[in-house]
Amino acid sequence: MAPRAHQLQVFNSLSGQKEPFFPLHPERVGMYVCGPTVYSDVHLGNCRTFLSFDLIYRYLRHLGYSVRYVRNITDAGHLENDADEGEDKIAKKARLEQIEPMEIVQRYTVGFRDIMQRFNALPPSIEPTATGHIVEQISMIEALIEKGMAYSINGSVYFDVPLYTAQGGNYGVLSGRVTDELIHNTRELEGQSEKRSPLDFALWKKAGPNHIMRWKSPWGEGFPGWHLECSAMGNKYLGETFDIHGGGMDLKFPHHECEIAQSQSAHGAPPVRYWLHGNMLTLNGKRMSKSTGNTLLPLELFETGSPLLDKTYSPSVVRFFMMQAHYRSVLDFSNEALLAAEKGYHRLMEALGRLERILPGSGPSDFDWKAWEQECYAAMDDDFNSPMLIAHLFEAVRVINALSEGKGHISETDLDRVRSQMNVFVFELLGLETPVLSSQEGPVEGLVQLLIELRLAARSDRDWALSDRIRDRLLELGISLKDGKEGTEWSRV
Ligand code: AMP
Ligand code: ZN
């Protein structure tokens, strides 16, 4: 499919509105997404952001763009406190566990990739690390010092925000923060900081005698500031200006604001055309966050369970739960919501099974499948509106279920098309996978499901005797079937 066949609209955080998406090069898209800081297990909130961008990546690819998707691994420079203070998160964990920082990085990078794979997220095209790009970061700092936009003091280098704004730079362009208010709200006491202004941010920090992660630089031994790595790596792999930069809403300030200021100053052009931000996953109404301990880990959901959960869920169900919300809406985690998502997911999967067994009729279809397909695409073209797409999929489920009960008909051409489009929407774009038996489900669950499917096939063949026999034999074995609008459900009697 040619990219031009669709007019994709994306919500650009920079303008605060939806805009038609036109990449710099007609056939190619460059997309950078801030990756995890690998000092602990990724929680479900982190996963939400990465799954939102997985959906975006999948749709751009589906539209025919050749996408270079860069998602970094932050393995140095992210301090405990966003205001350039505190210990490096990775160094701290290494100190506490008395192991090498790179062992921490390795453990949590492997864990992160494993979780992403379980969620069926596509790997990015490039996954660069901050420590692998020290040279590029140092060159960028040198360029900024040369332009007078950064200054070195006591072995650290800071970006001069007031100078940037004095020269016409708009620090606050993305987050809407106003510099005067920022100064007012900064708690730093005058004279206690080596920064010229509390707004300035670190590009390079001098490493104290006990700091283990350190590199040689023109300013002495130290380590790069967190904001710098994304600008340096984005620039290296996607160019001075690229199409999409993404991350969670919480990164707008200071991280992305600082990225804009330093890249604009180094290269004389805005670094990014479309800034996309995913909204937060909340737990009990509060943002899921490592720092407050308000988290759920993916493995707790998939396997081990947690006091917060009534049961475990497959990665595809959790993914479906996330796709049911638009990426820019807040999504609150709850057992009820997960249970409802599981039900919906199975309804969808059962309908896909039925779709394979439906036979075409001779006349035209009595449902407008062409319009339906267009509506599905219109939803995705409207800033990747996955909940709207899912609503259309359930409209199709209703028609498919009726068809499988012999109500209505579908032409052969439509049937072929719907089968392939359902696969596109459900598997290729939403990234769902067919149900697999989890380790906690015994063979009974799978066998009952199989018998339900065989009974359904018998019913569409009007083989009532076989259908009744399956139901009666199951009842003798203590399993009761109940046919409803949403398919057949079973329970133990
Ligand atoms: P970090 O490892 O803290 O740098 O975060 C990695 C990514 O997860 C960033 O893009 C964050 O915006 C995102 N993130 C953190 N908490 C949440 C949350 N509760 N919901 C959605 N995304 C989150
Ligand atoms: Zn970043």
Coordinates of C-alpha atoms and ligand atoms in Angstrom, one line a residue:
M1 CA 0.0 0.0 0.0
A2 CA 1.4 3.4 -0.9
P3 CA 1.8 5.9 2.0
R4 CA -0.1 8.5 0.1
A5 CA -3.3 6.4 0.0
H6 CA -4.1 7.5 3.5
Q7 CA -4.1 10.9 5.2
L8 CA -2.8 10.2 8.6
Q9 CA -3.4 12.8 11.3
V10 CA -1.2 12.9 14.4
F11 CA -1.5 14.9 17.5
N12 CA 1.6 17.0 17.7
S13 CA 2.3 18.0 21.4
L14 CA 4.3 21.0 20.0
S15 CA 1.3 22.6 18.4
G16 CA -1.3 21.0 20.7
Q17 CA -3.4 19.9 17.8
K18 CA -3.9 17.2 15.2
E19 CA -1.9 17.8 12.1
P20 CA -1.6 15.9 8.8
F21 CA 1.5 13.7 8.9
F22 CA 4.0 14.3 6.1
P23 CA 7.4 12.9 6.7
L24 CA 10.6 14.7 5.6
H25 CA 11.1 12.1 2.9
P26 CA 8.0 10.8 1.2
E27 CA 8.7 7.1 1.7
R28 CA 10.7 7.1 4.9
V29 CA 10.0 7.9 8.5
G30 CA 12.5 8.5 11.3
M31 CA 11.1 7.8 14.8
Y32 CA 12.9 8.1 18.1
V33 CA 11.4 6.9 21.4
C34 CA 13.0 7.4 24.8
G35 CA 13.7 3.9 26.1
P36 CA 14.0 2.6 29.6
T37 CA 16.5 3.4 32.3
V38 CA 17.8 -0.1 33.0
Y39 CA 18.3 0.0 36.7
S40 CA 15.2 -2.0 37.7
D41 CA 12.4 -4.2 36.1
V42 CA 10.2 -2.3 33.7
H43 CA 6.7 -1.9 35.3
L44 CA 3.4 -2.0 33.5
G45 CA 3.3 1.8 33.1
N46 CA 6.6 1.8 31.2
C47 CA 5.3 -1.0 29.1
R48 CA 2.2 1.0 28.2
T49 CA 4.3 3.7 26.6
F50 CA 6.4 1.2 24.6
L51 CA 3.2 -0.6 23.5
S52 CA 1.6 2.7 22.4
F53 CA 4.7 3.4 20.2
D54 CA 4.6 -0.2 19.0
L55 CA 1.1 0.4 17.6
I56 CA 2.3 3.6 15.9
Y57 CA 5.3 1.8 14.5
R58 CA 3.2 -1.0 13.2
Y59 CA 0.7 1.3 11.5
L60 CA 3.4 3.4 9.8
R61 CA 4.9 0.2 8.5
H62 CA 1.6 -1.0 7.3
L63 CA 1.0 2.2 5.4
G64 CA 4.1 1.4 3.4
Y65 CA 6.7 3.7 5.0
S66 CA 10.1 2.4 5.6
V67 CA 10.5 3.3 9.2
R68 CA 13.8 3.6 11.1
Y69 CA 12.7 3.2 14.7
V70 CA 15.4 4.2 17.3
R71 CA 14.7 3.4 20.9
N72 CA 17.6 4.0 23.3
I73 CA 18.7 2.2 26.4
T74 CA 19.6 4.6 29.2
D75 CA 22.5 3.0 30.9
A76 CA 24.3 6.0 32.3
G77 CA 23.6 9.6 33.3
H78 CA 20.0 9.4 34.6
L79 CA 20.3 10.9 38.1
E80 CA 17.9 10.2 40.9
N81 CA 16.6 13.7 40.7
D82 CA 15.7 15.5 37.4
A83 CA 17.4 18.7 38.6
D84 CA 20.9 17.2 38.0
E85 CA 21.2 16.0 41.6
G86 CA 21.6 12.8 43.4
E87 CA 23.4 9.6 42.4
D88 CA 23.2 7.9 39.0
K89 CA 20.4 5.4 39.2
I90 CA 22.4 2.6 37.8
A91 CA 25.6 3.3 39.8
K92 CA 23.5 3.4 43.0
K93 CA 21.9 0.0 42.3
A94 CA 25.4 -1.4 41.5
R95 CA 26.7 0.0 44.8
L96 CA 23.8 -1.4 46.8
E97 CA 24.2 -4.9 45.2
Q98 CA 28.0 -4.7 45.2
I99 CA 28.2 -5.6 41.5
E100 CA 29.4 -3.9 38.3
P101 CA 27.1 -1.2 36.9
M102 CA 27.2 -3.1 33.6
E103 CA 25.8 -6.2 35.4
I104 CA 22.9 -4.1 36.4
V105 CA 22.5 -2.8 32.9
Q106 CA 22.8 -6.3 31.4
R107 CA 20.2 -7.9 33.8
Y108 CA 17.5 -5.2 33.2
T109 CA 18.1 -4.8 29.5
V110 CA 17.7 -8.6 29.0
G111 CA 14.6 -8.5 31.2
F112 CA 13.1 -5.5 29.3
R113 CA 13.6 -7.3 25.9
D114 CA 12.1 -10.4 27.3
I115 CA 9.0 -8.6 28.5
M116 CA 8.7 -6.7 25.2
Q117 CA 8.9 -10.0 23.3
R118 CA 6.2 -11.5 25.5
F119 CA 4.0 -8.5 24.6
N120 CA 4.7 -9.2 21.0
A121 CA 6.2 -5.7 20.6
L122 CA 8.4 -5.4 17.5
P123 CA 12.1 -4.7 18.2
P124 CA 13.3 -1.3 17.2
S125 CA 15.6 -0.9 14.2
I126 CA 18.4 0.5 16.4
E127 CA 18.7 0.2 20.2
P128 CA 21.6 2.5 21.0
T129 CA 23.0 2.9 24.5
A130 CA 24.2 6.1 26.2
T131 CA 27.5 4.5 27.2
G132 CA 28.1 3.5 23.6
H133 CA 27.8 7.1 22.5
I134 CA 30.1 9.1 24.8
V135 CA 32.1 10.3 21.9
E136 CA 29.1 11.8 20.1
Q137 CA 27.9 13.4 23.3
I138 CA 31.2 15.0 24.0
S139 CA 31.3 16.4 20.4
M140 CA 27.8 17.9 20.9
I141 CA 28.9 19.6 24.1
E142 CA 32.0 21.0 22.4
A143 CA 29.8 22.4 19.6
L144 CA 27.5 24.0 22.2
I145 CA 30.5 25.5 24.1
E146 CA 31.9 26.8 20.9
K147 CA 28.6 28.6 20.1
G148 CA 28.7 30.1 23.6
M149 CA 25.5 28.3 24.7
A150 CA 27.2 26.1 27.3
Y151 CA 29.9 26.8 30.0
S152 CA 32.2 24.6 31.9
I153 CA 32.7 25.1 35.6
N154 CA 34.6 22.8 38.1
G155 CA 34.7 19.9 35.6
S156 CA 31.0 20.0 34.8
V157 CA 29.3 21.6 31.8
Y158 CA 25.9 23.3 31.8
F159 CA 23.6 24.6 29.1
D160 CA 22.8 28.3 29.5
V161 CA 19.0 28.5 29.4
P162 CA 18.7 32.3 30.0
L163 CA 21.2 33.0 27.1
Y164 CA 19.2 30.6 24.9
T165 CA 15.9 32.5 25.7
A166 CA 17.7 35.9 25.3
Q167 CA 18.7 34.8 21.8
G168 CA 15.1 34.1 20.9
G169 CA 15.0 30.4 22.0
N170 CA 11.7 29.4 23.4
Y171 CA 12.4 27.2 26.5
G172 CA 8.9 26.0 27.3
V173 CA 7.7 25.7 23.7
L174 CA 6.8 22.0 24.3
S175 CA 5.7 21.9 27.9
G176 CA 4.2 25.3 28.2
R177 CA 6.3 26.1 31.2
V178 CA 7.1 29.8 31.7
T179 CA 10.8 30.5 32.7
D180 CA 9.9 33.1 35.3
E181 CA 7.7 30.7 37.1
L182 CA 10.3 28.0 36.8
I183 CA 12.9 30.2 38.5
H184 CA 10.3 31.1 41.2
N185 CA 9.5 27.4 41.9
T186 CA 13.1 26.2 42.0
R187 CA 14.1 25.3 45.5
E188 CA 17.9 25.8 44.9
L189 CA 19.3 28.4 47.3
E190 CA 21.2 31.2 45.8
G191 CA 24.9 30.8 45.9
Q192 CA 24.7 27.0 46.7
S193 CA 24.9 25.9 43.1
E194 CA 27.7 26.2 40.6
K195 CA 25.1 26.8 37.8
R196 CA 24.7 30.4 36.6
S197 CA 21.0 30.0 36.7
P198 CA 18.8 27.4 38.4
L199 CA 17.2 26.8 34.9
D200 CA 20.5 25.6 33.4
F201 CA 20.9 21.9 33.0
A202 CA 23.9 19.6 33.0
L203 CA 25.4 18.4 29.8
W204 CA 28.4 16.8 31.6
K205 CA 28.9 16.2 35.2
K206 CA 32.2 15.9 37.0
A207 CA 32.6 12.4 38.6
G208 CA 33.3 12.6 42.3
P209 CA 36.0 10.3 43.7
N210 CA 33.5 7.5 44.5
H211 CA 31.5 7.7 41.2
I212 CA 32.2 4.4 39.4
M213 CA 30.8 5.2 35.9
R214 CA 33.3 7.8 34.5
W215 CA 34.8 8.7 31.2
K216 CA 37.6 11.0 30.2
S217 CA 36.6 14.3 28.6
P218 CA 38.1 17.7 27.8
W219 CA 36.6 18.8 31.2
G220 CA 38.1 16.0 33.3
E221 CA 36.6 12.6 34.2
G222 CA 32.9 12.6 34.4
F223 CA 29.7 11.3 32.8
P224 CA 27.0 12.7 30.4
G225 CA 23.8 14.4 31.4
W226 CA 20.6 12.4 30.7
H227 CA 19.0 14.8 28.3
L228 CA 22.0 14.9 26.1
E229 CA 22.1 11.2 25.1
C230 CA 18.8 11.3 23.3
S231 CA 19.8 14.4 21.3
A232 CA 23.2 12.9 20.4
M233 CA 21.8 9.5 19.3
G234 CA 18.7 10.9 17.6
N235 CA 21.0 13.2 15.6
K236 CA 23.4 10.4 14.8
Y237 CA 20.9 7.9 13.5
L238 CA 18.0 10.1 12.2
G239 CA 19.6 13.4 11.3
E240 CA 19.6 17.0 12.7
T241 CA 15.8 17.1 12.1
F242 CA 13.7 14.0 12.1
D243 CA 10.0 13.1 11.9
I244 CA 8.7 11.7 15.2
H245 CA 10.0 11.8 18.7
G246 CA 8.0 10.0 21.3
G247 CA 7.9 9.1 25.0
G248 CA 5.6 9.3 28.0
M249 CA 3.9 12.6 28.9
D250 CA 6.1 12.9 32.0
L251 CA 9.1 13.3 29.8
K252 CA 7.9 16.6 28.2
F253 CA 9.6 18.5 31.0
P254 CA 12.4 18.8 31.6
H255 CA 13.7 16.0 29.3
H256 CA 12.2 16.8 26.0
E257 CA 12.3 20.6 26.6
C258 CA 16.0 20.3 27.2
E259 CA 16.5 18.2 24.1
I260 CA 14.8 20.9 22.0
A261 CA 17.0 23.7 23.5
Q262 CA 20.3 21.9 23.1
S263 CA 19.7 20.5 19.6
Q264 CA 18.3 23.7 18.3
S265 CA 21.4 25.5 19.6
A266 CA 23.8 23.0 18.3
H267 CA 22.3 22.6 14.8
G268 CA 20.3 25.8 14.3
A269 CA 17.1 23.9 13.5
P270 CA 14.3 22.3 15.5
P271 CA 15.2 18.7 16.0
V272 CA 11.7 17.1 15.6
R273 CA 8.7 17.7 13.4
Y274 CA 6.1 15.8 15.4
W275 CA 6.3 15.3 19.1
L276 CA 4.1 12.4 20.2
H277 CA 3.4 11.7 23.9
G278 CA 1.7 8.7 25.4
N279 CA -0.5 9.2 28.5
M280 CA 0.1 7.4 31.8
L281 CA -1.1 4.1 33.2
T282 CA -2.5 4.7 36.7
L283 CA -3.1 2.3 39.6
N284 CA -5.8 3.3 42.1
G285 CA -5.9 6.7 40.3
K286 CA -2.3 7.4 40.8
R287 CA 0.5 7.3 38.2
M288 CA 2.3 4.0 38.2
S289 CA 5.7 5.0 39.2
K290 CA 8.8 3.2 40.5
S291 CA 9.7 6.1 42.8
T292 CA 6.4 5.8 44.8
G293 CA 6.3 2.0 44.7
N294 CA 2.9 2.2 43.1
T295 CA 3.7 -0.4 40.4
L296 CA 2.7 -3.8 39.0
L297 CA 5.3 -5.8 37.1
P298 CA 4.4 -7.6 33.9
L299 CA 5.6 -11.0 35.3
E300 CA 3.2 -10.6 38.3
L301 CA 0.4 -10.3 35.8
F302 CA 1.5 -13.1 33.5
E303 CA 2.8 -15.6 36.0
T304 CA 3.4 -15.0 39.7
G305 CA 0.4 -13.0 40.7
S306 CA 0.2 -10.2 43.2
P307 CA -2.1 -9.2 46.1
L308 CA -3.4 -6.6 43.7
L309 CA -4.7 -9.2 41.3
D310 CA -7.5 -11.8 41.4
K311 CA -5.8 -13.9 38.8
T312 CA -3.1 -13.9 36.1
Y313 CA -3.6 -12.9 32.5
S314 CA -1.9 -13.7 29.2
P315 CA 0.3 -10.9 27.6
S316 CA -2.1 -10.7 24.7
V317 CA -5.0 -9.9 27.1
V318 CA -3.0 -7.2 28.8
R319 CA -2.0 -5.8 25.5
F320 CA -5.6 -5.8 24.4
F321 CA -6.5 -4.0 27.6
M322 CA -4.1 -1.3 26.7
M323 CA -5.2 -1.0 23.1
Q324 CA -8.7 -0.5 24.3
A325 CA -7.6 3.0 25.4
H326 CA -6.4 5.7 23.2
Y327 CA -2.7 6.3 23.7
R328 CA -3.3 9.9 24.7
S329 CA -5.9 9.0 27.4
V330 CA -5.1 8.1 31.0
L331 CA -5.7 4.4 31.6
D332 CA -6.5 3.1 35.0
F333 CA -5.6 -0.4 35.9
S334 CA -8.1 -2.6 37.7
N335 CA -9.1 -6.2 38.1
E336 CA -12.5 -5.5 36.6
A337 CA -11.1 -3.8 33.6
L338 CA -8.7 -6.7 33.0
L339 CA -11.4 -9.3 33.4
A340 CA -13.6 -7.4 30.9
A341 CA -10.6 -7.1 28.5
E342 CA -10.1 -10.9 28.8
K343 CA -13.7 -11.5 27.9
G344 CA -13.6 -9.2 25.0
Y345 CA -10.4 -10.7 23.7
H346 CA -11.8 -14.2 23.8
R347 CA -15.0 -13.0 22.0
L348 CA -12.8 -11.5 19.3
M349 CA -10.7 -14.7 19.0
E350 CA -13.7 -17.0 18.9
A351 CA -15.3 -14.9 16.1
L352 CA -12.0 -15.2 14.1
G353 CA -12.3 -18.9 14.5
R354 CA -15.9 -18.8 13.2
L355 CA -15.0 -16.6 10.3
E356 CA -12.8 -19.4 9.0
R357 CA -15.7 -21.8 9.0
I358 CA -18.4 -19.5 7.4
L359 CA -19.5 -20.4 3.9
P360 CA -20.1 -17.6 1.3
G361 CA -23.6 -17.2 -0.2
S362 CA -24.4 -16.6 -3.8
G363 CA -25.9 -13.1 -3.6
P364 CA -24.4 -9.8 -2.4
S365 CA -23.5 -9.4 1.3
D366 CA -26.2 -7.9 3.5
F367 CA -23.6 -5.9 5.5
D368 CA -21.5 -3.2 3.9
W369 CA -18.0 -4.6 4.5
K370 CA -16.3 -2.0 2.3
A371 CA -17.6 0.8 4.4
W372 CA -16.6 -1.1 7.5
E373 CA -13.1 -1.5 6.3
Q374 CA -12.9 2.2 5.5
E375 CA -14.1 3.0 9.0
C376 CA -11.4 0.8 10.5
Y377 CA -8.7 2.7 8.6
A378 CA -10.3 6.0 9.3
A379 CA -10.0 5.2 13.1
M380 CA -6.3 4.4 12.7
D381 CA -5.7 7.5 10.5
D382 CA -7.2 9.6 13.2
D383 CA -4.2 9.7 15.5
F384 CA -4.0 5.9 15.9
N385 CA -7.4 5.6 17.5
S386 CA -7.2 2.0 18.6
P387 CA -10.3 2.0 20.8
M388 CA -12.4 3.2 17.8
L389 CA -10.8 0.5 15.7
I390 CA -11.7 -2.1 18.3
A391 CA -15.3 -0.8 18.4
H392 CA -15.5 -1.5 14.6
L393 CA -14.0 -4.9 15.1
F394 CA -16.8 -5.8 17.5
E395 CA -19.3 -4.6 15.0
A396 CA -17.8 -7.2 12.7
V397 CA -17.9 -9.8 15.5
R398 CA -21.6 -9.3 15.8
V399 CA -22.1 -9.9 12.1
I400 CA -19.8 -12.8 12.0
N401 CA -21.6 -14.5 14.9
A402 CA -24.9 -14.0 13.1
L403 CA -23.5 -15.4 9.9
S404 CA -22.2 -18.5 11.6
E405 CA -25.7 -19.1 13.0
G406 CA -27.0 -19.0 9.4
K407 CA -28.4 -15.5 9.7
G408 CA -27.6 -13.2 6.7
H409 CA -25.1 -13.9 4.0
I410 CA -21.7 -12.8 2.7
S411 CA -20.3 -12.9 -0.8
E412 CA -17.2 -14.8 -1.6
T413 CA -15.2 -11.7 -2.4
D414 CA -16.2 -10.0 0.8
L415 CA -15.5 -13.1 2.9
D416 CA -11.9 -13.4 1.5
R417 CA -11.4 -9.7 2.1
V418 CA -12.8 -9.7 5.6
R419 CA -10.7 -12.7 6.5
S420 CA -7.5 -11.0 5.4
Q421 CA -8.4 -7.6 6.9
M422 CA -9.4 -9.0 10.2
N423 CA -5.9 -10.6 10.3
V424 CA -4.4 -7.2 9.5
F425 CA -6.3 -5.3 12.2
V426 CA -6.1 -7.9 14.9
F427 CA -2.6 -9.4 14.5
E428 CA -0.6 -7.1 12.3
L429 CA -1.7 -3.7 13.8
L430 CA -3.0 -4.4 17.3
G431 CA -0.3 -7.0 17.7
L432 CA -2.5 -9.6 19.4
E433 CA -1.7 -13.2 19.4
T434 CA -4.0 -16.3 19.4
P435 CA -4.7 -17.6 22.9
V436 CA -2.2 -20.0 24.3
L437 CA -2.8 -22.1 27.4
S438 CA -1.0 -20.5 30.2
S439 CA 0.9 -22.7 32.6
Q440 CA -1.8 -22.4 35.1
E441 CA -4.6 -23.6 32.8
G442 CA -4.7 -27.3 32.6
P443 CA -5.6 -29.2 29.5
V444 CA -9.2 -29.3 30.6
E445 CA -9.8 -25.6 29.7
G446 CA -8.3 -26.1 26.2
L447 CA -10.3 -29.3 25.7
V448 CA -13.6 -27.8 26.7
Q449 CA -12.8 -24.8 24.4
L450 CA -12.1 -27.3 21.6
L451 CA -15.4 -29.1 22.2
I452 CA -17.2 -25.8 22.2
E453 CA -15.7 -25.0 18.8
L454 CA -16.6 -28.4 17.4
R455 CA -20.1 -28.1 18.7
L456 CA -20.4 -24.7 17.0
A457 CA -19.1 -26.2 13.7
A458 CA -21.7 -29.0 14.1
R459 CA -24.4 -26.3 14.6
S460 CA -23.4 -24.4 11.5
D461 CA -23.7 -27.7 9.6
R462 CA -27.1 -28.1 11.2
D463 CA -26.0 -31.3 12.8
W464 CA -28.2 -30.9 15.9
A465 CA -27.7 -34.5 17.1
L466 CA -23.9 -34.0 17.4
S467 CA -24.3 -30.6 18.9
D468 CA -26.6 -32.0 21.6
R469 CA -24.4 -35.0 22.2
I470 CA -21.4 -32.8 23.0
R471 CA -23.5 -30.6 25.3
D472 CA -25.0 -33.6 27.1
R473 CA -21.8 -35.6 27.5
L474 CA -20.1 -32.5 28.9
L475 CA -22.9 -32.1 31.4
E476 CA -22.5 -35.7 32.5
L477 CA -18.8 -34.8 33.1
G478 CA -19.8 -31.9 35.3
I479 CA -19.5 -29.1 32.7
S480 CA -22.4 -27.0 31.7
L481 CA -22.6 -24.9 28.5
K482 CA -24.5 -21.7 28.2
D483 CA -25.2 -20.2 24.8
G484 CA -25.5 -16.4 24.8
K485 CA -25.3 -13.5 22.5
E486 CA -21.5 -13.3 23.1
G487 CA -20.9 -17.0 22.3
T488 CA -20.9 -20.1 24.4
E489 CA -19.6 -19.9 28.0
W490 CA -18.9 -22.8 30.3
S491 CA -18.8 -23.5 34.0
R492 CA -18.4 -26.4 36.3
V493 CA -21.7 -27.7 37.8
Ligands
AMP1 P1 12.1 5.5 32.6 O1 12.7 4.1 32.6 O2 11.7 6.0 33.9 O3 13.0 6.5 31.9 O4 10.7 5.4 31.8 C1 10.6 4.8 30.5 C2 9.3 5.2 29.8 O5 8.2 4.8 30.6 C3 9.2 6.8 29.6 O6 8.8 7.0 28.3 C4 8.1 7.2 30.6 O7 7.4 8.3 30.2 C5 7.3 5.9 30.6 N1 6.4 5.8 31.9 C6 6.8 5.8 33.1 N2 5.8 5.7 34.0 C7 4.7 5.5 33.2 C8 3.3 5.3 33.4 N3 2.8 5.2 34.7 N4 2.4 5.1 32.4 C9 2.9 5.2 31.1 N5 4.2 5.4 30.8 C10 5.1 5.6 31.8
ZN2 ZN 15.1 10.6 26.0

